[in-house]
mmCIF file of C-alpha atoms and ligand atoms in Angstrom:
data_model
loop_
_atom_site.group_PDB
_atom_site.id
_atom_site.type_symbol
_atom_site.label_atom_id
_atom_site.label_comp_id
_atom_site.label_asym_id
_atom_site.label_seq_id
_atom_site.Cartn_x
_atom_site.Cartn_y
_atom_site.Cartn_z
ATOM 1 C CA UNK A 69 -151.726 31.793 -143.070
ATOM 2 C CA UNK A 70 -154.795 31.232 -140.975
ATOM 3 C CA UNK A 71 -154.141 31.273 -137.289
ATOM 4 C CA UNK A 72 -156.733 29.049 -135.707
ATOM 5 C CA UNK A 73 -156.268 27.423 -132.370
ATOM 6 C CA UNK A 74 -157.433 23.925 -133.208
ATOM 7 C CA UNK A 75 -155.156 21.028 -132.636
ATOM 8 C CA UNK A 76 -154.762 17.803 -134.511
ATOM 9 C CA UNK A 77 -154.173 15.207 -131.843
ATOM 10 C CA UNK A 78 -153.865 11.787 -133.587
ATOM 11 C CA UNK A 79 -150.297 12.105 -134.849
ATOM 12 C CA UNK A 80 -148.926 13.646 -131.707
ATOM 13 C CA UNK A 81 -148.031 10.592 -129.628
ATOM 14 C CA UNK A 82 -145.061 9.673 -131.731
ATOM 15 C CA UNK A 83 -143.867 13.217 -132.061
ATOM 16 C CA UNK A 84 -144.115 14.574 -128.599
ATOM 17 C CA UNK A 85 -142.673 11.609 -126.789
ATOM 18 C CA UNK A 86 -145.036 11.767 -123.913
ATOM 19 C CA UNK A 87 -145.428 15.526 -123.604
ATOM 20 C CA UNK A 88 -148.902 16.108 -122.166
ATOM 21 C CA UNK A 89 -151.461 17.875 -124.335
ATOM 22 C CA UNK A 90 -151.643 21.005 -122.179
ATOM 23 C CA UNK A 91 -147.881 21.503 -122.376
ATOM 24 C CA UNK A 92 -148.060 20.931 -126.083
ATOM 25 C CA UNK A 93 -150.758 23.530 -126.507
ATOM 26 C CA UNK A 94 -148.592 25.955 -124.605
ATOM 27 C CA UNK A 95 -145.633 25.235 -126.865
ATOM 28 C CA UNK A 96 -147.182 25.727 -130.254
ATOM 29 C CA UNK A 97 -148.822 28.739 -131.837
ATOM 30 C CA UNK A 98 -152.119 27.977 -133.626
ATOM 31 C CA UNK A 99 -152.562 26.248 -136.936
ATOM 32 C CA UNK A 100 -151.861 22.685 -135.796
ATOM 33 C CA UNK A 101 -154.946 21.528 -137.660
ATOM 34 C CA UNK A 102 -154.175 21.987 -141.294
ATOM 35 C CA UNK A 103 -156.056 21.122 -144.422
ATOM 36 C CA UNK A 104 -156.694 17.395 -144.796
ATOM 37 C CA UNK A 105 -153.595 15.718 -146.174
ATOM 38 C CA UNK A 106 -154.085 14.504 -149.742
ATOM 39 C CA UNK A 107 -153.469 10.866 -150.592
ATOM 40 C CA UNK A 108 -150.348 11.692 -152.569
ATOM 41 C CA UNK A 109 -148.867 13.701 -149.701
ATOM 42 C CA UNK A 110 -149.819 10.969 -147.263
ATOM 43 C CA UNK A 111 -147.938 8.478 -149.401
ATOM 44 C CA UNK A 112 -144.842 10.685 -149.159
ATOM 45 C CA UNK A 113 -145.272 10.857 -145.396
ATOM 46 C CA UNK A 114 -145.533 7.082 -145.307
ATOM 47 C CA UNK A 115 -142.609 6.309 -147.598
ATOM 48 C CA UNK A 116 -140.123 9.208 -147.851
ATOM 49 C CA UNK A 117 -140.406 10.679 -144.361
ATOM 50 C CA UNK A 118 -139.297 7.476 -142.579
ATOM 51 C CA UNK A 119 -136.184 7.448 -144.769
ATOM 52 C CA UNK A 120 -135.303 11.004 -143.774
ATOM 53 C CA UNK A 121 -136.462 11.120 -140.162
ATOM 54 C CA UNK A 122 -134.067 11.617 -137.310
ATOM 55 C CA UNK A 123 -134.293 8.272 -135.475
ATOM 56 C CA UNK A 124 -136.162 8.526 -132.183
ATOM 57 C CA UNK A 125 -133.364 6.795 -130.259
ATOM 58 C CA UNK A 126 -130.876 9.495 -131.343
ATOM 59 C CA UNK A 127 -132.887 12.010 -129.331
ATOM 60 C CA UNK A 128 -132.988 10.162 -126.055
ATOM 61 C CA UNK A 129 -129.594 11.287 -124.726
ATOM 62 C CA UNK A 130 -128.820 14.941 -124.129
ATOM 63 C CA UNK A 131 -125.800 16.622 -125.703
ATOM 64 C CA UNK A 132 -124.622 13.374 -127.311
ATOM 65 C CA UNK A 133 -125.616 13.634 -130.947
ATOM 66 C CA UNK A 134 -123.267 14.674 -133.703
ATOM 67 C CA UNK A 135 -125.072 15.746 -136.915
ATOM 68 C CA UNK A 136 -122.766 13.490 -138.966
ATOM 69 C CA UNK A 137 -124.267 10.469 -137.181
ATOM 70 C CA UNK A 138 -127.598 11.147 -138.923
ATOM 71 C CA UNK A 139 -126.290 10.846 -142.461
ATOM 72 C CA UNK A 140 -124.933 8.027 -144.547
ATOM 73 C CA UNK A 141 -121.930 10.039 -145.681
ATOM 74 C CA UNK A 142 -119.940 12.928 -144.214
ATOM 75 C CA UNK A 143 -120.697 16.538 -145.195
ATOM 76 C CA UNK A 144 -118.476 19.592 -145.080
ATOM 77 C CA UNK A 145 -120.807 21.535 -142.780
ATOM 78 C CA UNK A 146 -124.044 21.007 -140.910
ATOM 79 C CA UNK A 147 -126.971 23.377 -140.524
ATOM 80 C CA UNK A 148 -130.355 23.272 -138.835
ATOM 81 C CA UNK A 149 -133.625 25.034 -139.662
ATOM 82 C CA UNK A 150 -136.106 25.448 -136.823
ATOM 83 C CA UNK A 151 -139.787 25.584 -137.854
ATOM 84 C CA UNK A 152 -139.344 25.195 -141.626
ATOM 85 C CA UNK A 153 -143.054 25.678 -142.379
ATOM 86 C CA UNK A 154 -143.685 24.422 -145.914
ATOM 87 C CA UNK A 155 -139.961 23.841 -146.345
ATOM 88 C CA UNK A 156 -139.262 26.216 -149.216
ATOM 89 C CA UNK A 157 -136.081 27.576 -147.676
ATOM 90 C CA UNK A 158 -134.813 24.145 -146.714
ATOM 91 C CA UNK A 159 -135.572 22.725 -150.166
ATOM 92 C CA UNK A 160 -133.666 25.597 -151.733
ATOM 93 C CA UNK A 161 -130.638 25.391 -149.381
ATOM 94 C CA UNK A 162 -130.237 21.633 -149.714
ATOM 95 C CA UNK A 163 -130.222 21.950 -153.472
ATOM 96 C CA UNK A 164 -127.904 24.962 -153.451
ATOM 97 C CA UNK A 165 -125.337 23.209 -151.233
ATOM 98 C CA UNK A 166 -125.185 19.494 -151.944
ATOM 99 C CA UNK A 167 -121.967 19.170 -149.928
ATOM 100 C CA UNK A 168 -123.645 20.446 -146.732
ATOM 101 C CA UNK A 169 -125.927 18.450 -144.456
ATOM 102 C CA UNK A 170 -129.162 19.972 -143.174
ATOM 103 C CA UNK A 171 -131.470 19.060 -140.315
ATOM 104 C CA UNK A 172 -134.995 20.479 -140.303
ATOM 105 C CA UNK A 173 -137.558 20.442 -137.509
ATOM 106 C CA UNK A 174 -141.206 21.335 -137.896
ATOM 107 C CA UNK A 175 -144.244 20.529 -135.773
ATOM 108 C CA UNK A 176 -146.851 21.091 -138.465
ATOM 109 C CA UNK A 177 -147.403 17.820 -140.379
ATOM 110 C CA UNK A 178 -148.874 19.584 -143.413
ATOM 111 C CA UNK A 179 -145.628 21.603 -143.619
ATOM 112 C CA UNK A 180 -143.576 18.431 -143.702
ATOM 113 C CA UNK A 181 -145.842 16.998 -146.392
ATOM 114 C CA UNK A 182 -145.320 20.189 -148.439
ATOM 115 C CA UNK A 183 -141.544 19.951 -148.043
ATOM 116 C CA UNK A 184 -141.534 16.319 -149.154
ATOM 117 C CA UNK A 185 -143.437 17.328 -152.267
ATOM 118 C CA UNK A 186 -140.674 19.841 -153.119
ATOM 119 C CA UNK A 187 -137.909 17.276 -152.821
ATOM 120 C CA UNK A 188 -139.559 13.989 -153.779
ATOM 121 C CA UNK A 189 -137.700 13.583 -157.111
ATOM 122 C CA UNK A 190 -134.205 13.899 -155.732
ATOM 123 C CA UNK A 191 -131.924 10.915 -155.914
ATOM 124 C CA UNK A 192 -129.901 11.740 -152.803
ATOM 125 C CA UNK A 193 -130.821 13.584 -149.643
ATOM 126 C CA UNK A 194 -128.463 15.812 -147.694
ATOM 127 C CA UNK A 195 -131.372 16.402 -145.342
ATOM 128 C CA UNK A 196 -132.774 14.869 -142.163
ATOM 129 C CA UNK A 197 -136.121 15.806 -140.683
ATOM 130 C CA UNK A 198 -137.769 15.825 -137.309
ATOM 131 C CA UNK A 199 -141.536 16.255 -137.550
ATOM 132 C CA UNK A 200 -141.790 17.462 -133.981
ATOM 133 C CA UNK A 201 -140.316 19.928 -131.499
ATOM 134 C CA UNK A 202 -137.023 21.429 -132.654
ATOM 135 C CA UNK A 203 -135.933 21.582 -129.016
ATOM 136 C CA UNK A 204 -135.820 17.786 -128.850
ATOM 137 C CA UNK A 205 -133.153 17.820 -131.526
ATOM 138 C CA UNK A 206 -131.291 20.833 -130.187
ATOM 139 C CA UNK A 207 -131.108 19.330 -126.696
ATOM 140 C CA UNK A 208 -129.741 16.088 -128.105
ATOM 141 C CA UNK A 209 -126.983 17.817 -130.107
ATOM 142 C CA UNK A 210 -123.421 17.963 -128.830
ATOM 143 C CA UNK A 211 -121.798 21.285 -128.019
ATOM 144 C CA UNK A 212 -120.194 23.055 -130.982
ATOM 145 C CA UNK A 213 -121.776 20.769 -133.556
ATOM 146 C CA UNK A 214 -123.622 23.048 -136.027
ATOM 147 C CA UNK A 215 -122.251 25.581 -138.511
ATOM 148 C CA UNK A 216 -125.468 27.529 -138.609
ATOM 149 C CA UNK A 217 -129.063 27.754 -137.359
ATOM 150 C CA UNK A 218 -131.950 29.314 -139.269
ATOM 151 C CA UNK A 219 -135.034 30.551 -137.436
ATOM 152 C CA UNK A 220 -137.170 32.123 -140.128
ATOM 153 C CA UNK A 221 -140.343 33.904 -139.119
ATOM 154 C CA UNK A 222 -140.892 32.136 -135.824
ATOM 155 C CA UNK A 223 -144.389 32.279 -134.330
ATOM 156 C CA UNK A 224 -144.853 35.776 -132.859
ATOM 157 C CA UNK A 225 -146.802 34.993 -129.658
ATOM 158 C CA UNK A 226 -147.923 38.633 -129.482
ATOM 159 C CA UNK A 227 -149.411 38.646 -125.991
ATOM 160 C CA UNK A 228 -146.956 39.721 -123.307
ATOM 161 C CA UNK A 229 -147.958 36.815 -121.035
ATOM 162 C CA UNK A 230 -146.918 34.409 -123.812
ATOM 163 C CA UNK A 231 -143.549 35.975 -124.620
ATOM 164 C CA UNK A 232 -141.699 33.136 -122.890
ATOM 165 C CA UNK A 233 -143.206 30.728 -125.432
ATOM 166 C CA UNK A 234 -141.351 32.427 -128.246
ATOM 167 C CA UNK A 235 -138.746 30.170 -129.856
ATOM 168 C CA UNK A 236 -136.183 32.839 -129.212
ATOM 169 C CA UNK A 237 -136.036 33.303 -125.442
ATOM 170 C CA UNK A 238 -133.286 33.420 -122.863
ATOM 171 C CA UNK A 239 -133.185 29.666 -122.214
ATOM 172 C CA UNK A 240 -133.316 28.658 -125.855
ATOM 173 C CA UNK A 241 -130.686 31.227 -126.790
ATOM 174 C CA UNK A 242 -128.310 29.375 -124.452
ATOM 175 C CA UNK A 243 -129.070 26.147 -126.320
ATOM 176 C CA UNK A 244 -128.567 27.738 -129.759
ATOM 177 C CA UNK A 245 -125.213 29.153 -128.718
ATOM 178 C CA UNK A 246 -124.139 25.902 -127.071
ATOM 179 C CA UNK A 247 -124.734 23.832 -130.200
ATOM 180 C CA UNK A 248 -123.160 26.348 -132.590
ATOM 181 C CA UNK A 249 -119.519 25.936 -133.512
ATOM 182 C CA UNK A 250 -117.266 28.952 -132.993
ATOM 183 C CA UNK A 251 -117.900 31.193 -136.008
ATOM 184 C CA UNK A 252 -121.200 29.390 -136.572
ATOM 185 C CA UNK A 253 -124.180 31.645 -137.238
ATOM 186 C CA UNK A 254 -127.690 32.178 -135.946
ATOM 187 C CA UNK A 255 -129.945 33.690 -138.584
ATOM 188 C CA UNK A 256 -133.332 35.040 -137.493
ATOM 189 C CA UNK A 257 -135.956 36.763 -139.601
ATOM 190 C CA UNK A 258 -139.372 38.237 -138.933
ATOM 191 C CA UNK A 259 -141.818 40.820 -140.155
ATOM 192 C CA UNK A 260 -143.239 41.463 -136.689
ATOM 193 C CA UNK A 261 -141.574 44.648 -135.426
ATOM 194 C CA UNK A 262 -141.895 43.833 -131.739
ATOM 195 C CA UNK A 263 -140.529 40.313 -132.254
ATOM 196 C CA UNK A 264 -137.628 41.671 -134.304
ATOM 197 C CA UNK A 265 -136.741 43.932 -131.420
ATOM 198 C CA UNK A 266 -137.092 41.042 -128.953
ATOM 199 C CA UNK A 267 -134.937 38.645 -130.963
ATOM 200 C CA UNK A 268 -132.305 41.306 -131.597
ATOM 201 C CA UNK A 269 -132.111 42.178 -127.885
ATOM 202 C CA UNK A 270 -131.813 38.498 -126.844
ATOM 203 C CA UNK A 271 -128.976 37.894 -129.278
ATOM 204 C CA UNK A 272 -127.210 41.165 -128.435
ATOM 205 C CA UNK A 273 -127.398 40.291 -124.751
ATOM 206 C CA UNK A 274 -125.562 37.018 -125.259
ATOM 207 C CA UNK A 275 -121.854 37.459 -124.497
ATOM 208 C CA UNK A 276 -120.804 34.865 -127.076
ATOM 209 C CA UNK A 277 -122.648 36.400 -130.017
ATOM 210 C CA UNK A 278 -121.684 39.239 -132.287
ATOM 211 C CA UNK A 279 -123.898 40.681 -134.997
ATOM 212 C CA UNK A 280 -122.727 40.133 -138.562
ATOM 213 C CA UNK A 281 -125.536 42.168 -140.134
ATOM 214 C CA UNK A 282 -125.839 45.926 -139.815
ATOM 215 C CA UNK A 283 -128.001 46.520 -136.715
ATOM 216 C CA UNK A 284 -129.121 49.830 -138.226
ATOM 217 C CA UNK A 285 -130.255 48.228 -141.476
ATOM 218 C CA UNK A 286 -131.665 44.819 -140.716
ATOM 219 C CA UNK A 287 -134.217 45.238 -143.516
ATOM 220 C CA UNK A 288 -131.464 44.691 -146.081
ATOM 221 C CA UNK A 289 -132.238 41.412 -147.815
ATOM 222 C CA UNK A 290 -129.202 39.072 -147.851
ATOM 223 C CA UNK A 291 -127.640 38.219 -151.211
ATOM 224 C CA UNK A 292 -128.994 35.122 -152.932
ATOM 225 C CA UNK A 293 -132.001 35.165 -150.638
ATOM 226 C CA UNK A 294 -135.082 33.213 -151.671
ATOM 227 C CA UNK A 295 -138.307 34.493 -150.092
ATOM 228 C CA UNK A 296 -140.700 32.039 -148.513
ATOM 229 C CA UNK A 297 -144.381 32.414 -149.219
ATOM 230 C CA UNK A 298 -144.861 33.546 -145.644
ATOM 231 C CA UNK A 299 -142.339 36.322 -146.144
ATOM 232 C CA UNK A 300 -143.834 37.404 -149.491
ATOM 233 C CA UNK A 301 -147.267 37.490 -147.899
ATOM 234 C CA UNK A 302 -146.051 39.789 -145.089
ATOM 235 C CA UNK A 303 -144.441 42.159 -147.587
ATOM 236 C CA UNK A 304 -147.617 42.220 -149.672
ATOM 237 C CA UNK A 305 -149.462 43.344 -146.525
ATOM 238 C CA UNK A 306 -146.952 46.200 -146.105
ATOM 239 C CA UNK A 307 -144.827 44.683 -143.326
ATOM 240 C CA UNK A 308 -141.056 45.060 -143.227
ATOM 241 C CA UNK A 309 -139.045 41.878 -143.148
ATOM 242 C CA UNK A 310 -135.876 41.989 -141.093
ATOM 243 C CA UNK A 311 -132.883 39.643 -141.369
ATOM 244 C CA UNK A 312 -130.423 39.310 -138.520
ATOM 245 C CA UNK A 313 -127.308 37.210 -138.467
ATOM 246 C CA UNK A 314 -125.208 36.729 -135.352
ATOM 247 C CA UNK A 315 -122.050 34.661 -135.182
ATOM 248 C CA UNK A 316 -120.578 32.835 -132.231
ATOM 249 C CA UNK A 317 -117.296 34.262 -131.058
ATOM 250 C CA UNK A 318 -114.254 32.059 -131.468
HETATM 251 C C1 SAM B 417 -144.788 31.449 -138.831
HETATM 252 S S1 SAM B 417 -144.303 29.899 -139.370
HETATM 253 C C2 SAM B 417 -142.934 30.200 -140.444
HETATM 254 C C3 SAM B 417 -142.576 29.060 -141.320
HETATM 255 C C4 SAM B 417 -141.310 29.231 -142.173
HETATM 256 N N1 SAM B 417 -140.138 29.341 -141.352
HETATM 257 C C5 SAM B 417 -141.408 30.405 -143.106
HETATM 258 O O1 SAM B 417 -140.708 31.383 -142.902
HETATM 259 O O2 SAM B 417 -142.206 30.325 -144.030
HETATM 260 C C6 SAM B 417 -143.490 29.279 -137.897
HETATM 261 C C7 SAM B 417 -143.335 27.771 -137.925
HETATM 262 O O3 SAM B 417 -142.649 27.318 -136.791
HETATM 263 C C8 SAM B 417 -143.173 26.058 -136.416
HETATM 264 N N2 SAM B 417 -142.820 25.803 -135.020
HETATM 265 C C9 SAM B 417 -143.259 26.454 -133.928
HETATM 266 N N3 SAM B 417 -142.707 25.958 -132.814
HETATM 267 C C10 SAM B 417 -141.890 24.944 -133.208
HETATM 268 C C11 SAM B 417 -141.060 24.016 -132.529
HETATM 269 N N4 SAM B 417 -140.956 24.042 -131.200
HETATM 270 N N5 SAM B 417 -140.384 23.106 -133.253
HETATM 271 C C12 SAM B 417 -140.503 23.074 -134.604
HETATM 272 N N6 SAM B 417 -141.286 23.914 -135.305
HETATM 273 C C13 SAM B 417 -141.970 24.828 -134.613
HETATM 274 C C14 SAM B 417 -144.645 26.229 -136.638
HETATM 275 O O4 SAM B 417 -145.337 24.996 -136.759
HETATM 276 C C15 SAM B 417 -144.658 27.022 -137.938
HETATM 277 O O5 SAM B 417 -144.698 26.212 -139.103
#
């Protein structure tokens, strides 16, 4: 994926709920200006996305939202994917587990358009989307409300002075753990060695988390895993993908 530093401003007002542009630029890593959205994808954004979007008013109150309140029927379990990119993993999971409800958050509008293309022919949707900052959703969620969180290949922010912008940081780790149910999991993947180390250390340092994967062999691909294009691209360039799963203590 190209990593330019241009930003597409017009669609931001709705998404960032008043966040100023400088703060926004500090939050997101490159690639906000994607390829022009094709007419077909735009029509999905205009018609399907509003049906699946997390309503704005549900995000206004902190720690008040139960995932079940976003869906028209109850599900057995609820999961969230942070930064779903083109949505391949989310499309796969929602199909694999029709009795589970999923919430996805992604800033990149082209990514959301790509996800909608994957799922456009479904008749029901066990999926809700926030085309915006995942933290807005996480902050709105009640304590102990998710069965699992996926953070797959988060932006690496390689410069030391930008490390605190990484999705996995001390503050956000508190939020992830707060919203997870006891026994709920946090799955993190990356092919950036330094980021793998960073994410592993942050999770290990949290007193309520325990690693479910083998810390000595995080390169072991989980069973039934479906690679995203981003992951396949990293492997084709010779990078090692790591997969870490931590669970919240009961
Ligand atoms: C490197 S890409 C990986 C995409 C996907 N998870 C995959 O593995 O193919 C990281 C994604 O996280 C998204 N992202 C970054 N910060 C985010 C935030 N605060 N909320 C939601 N998405 C975010 C980016 O827009 C980008 O699409």
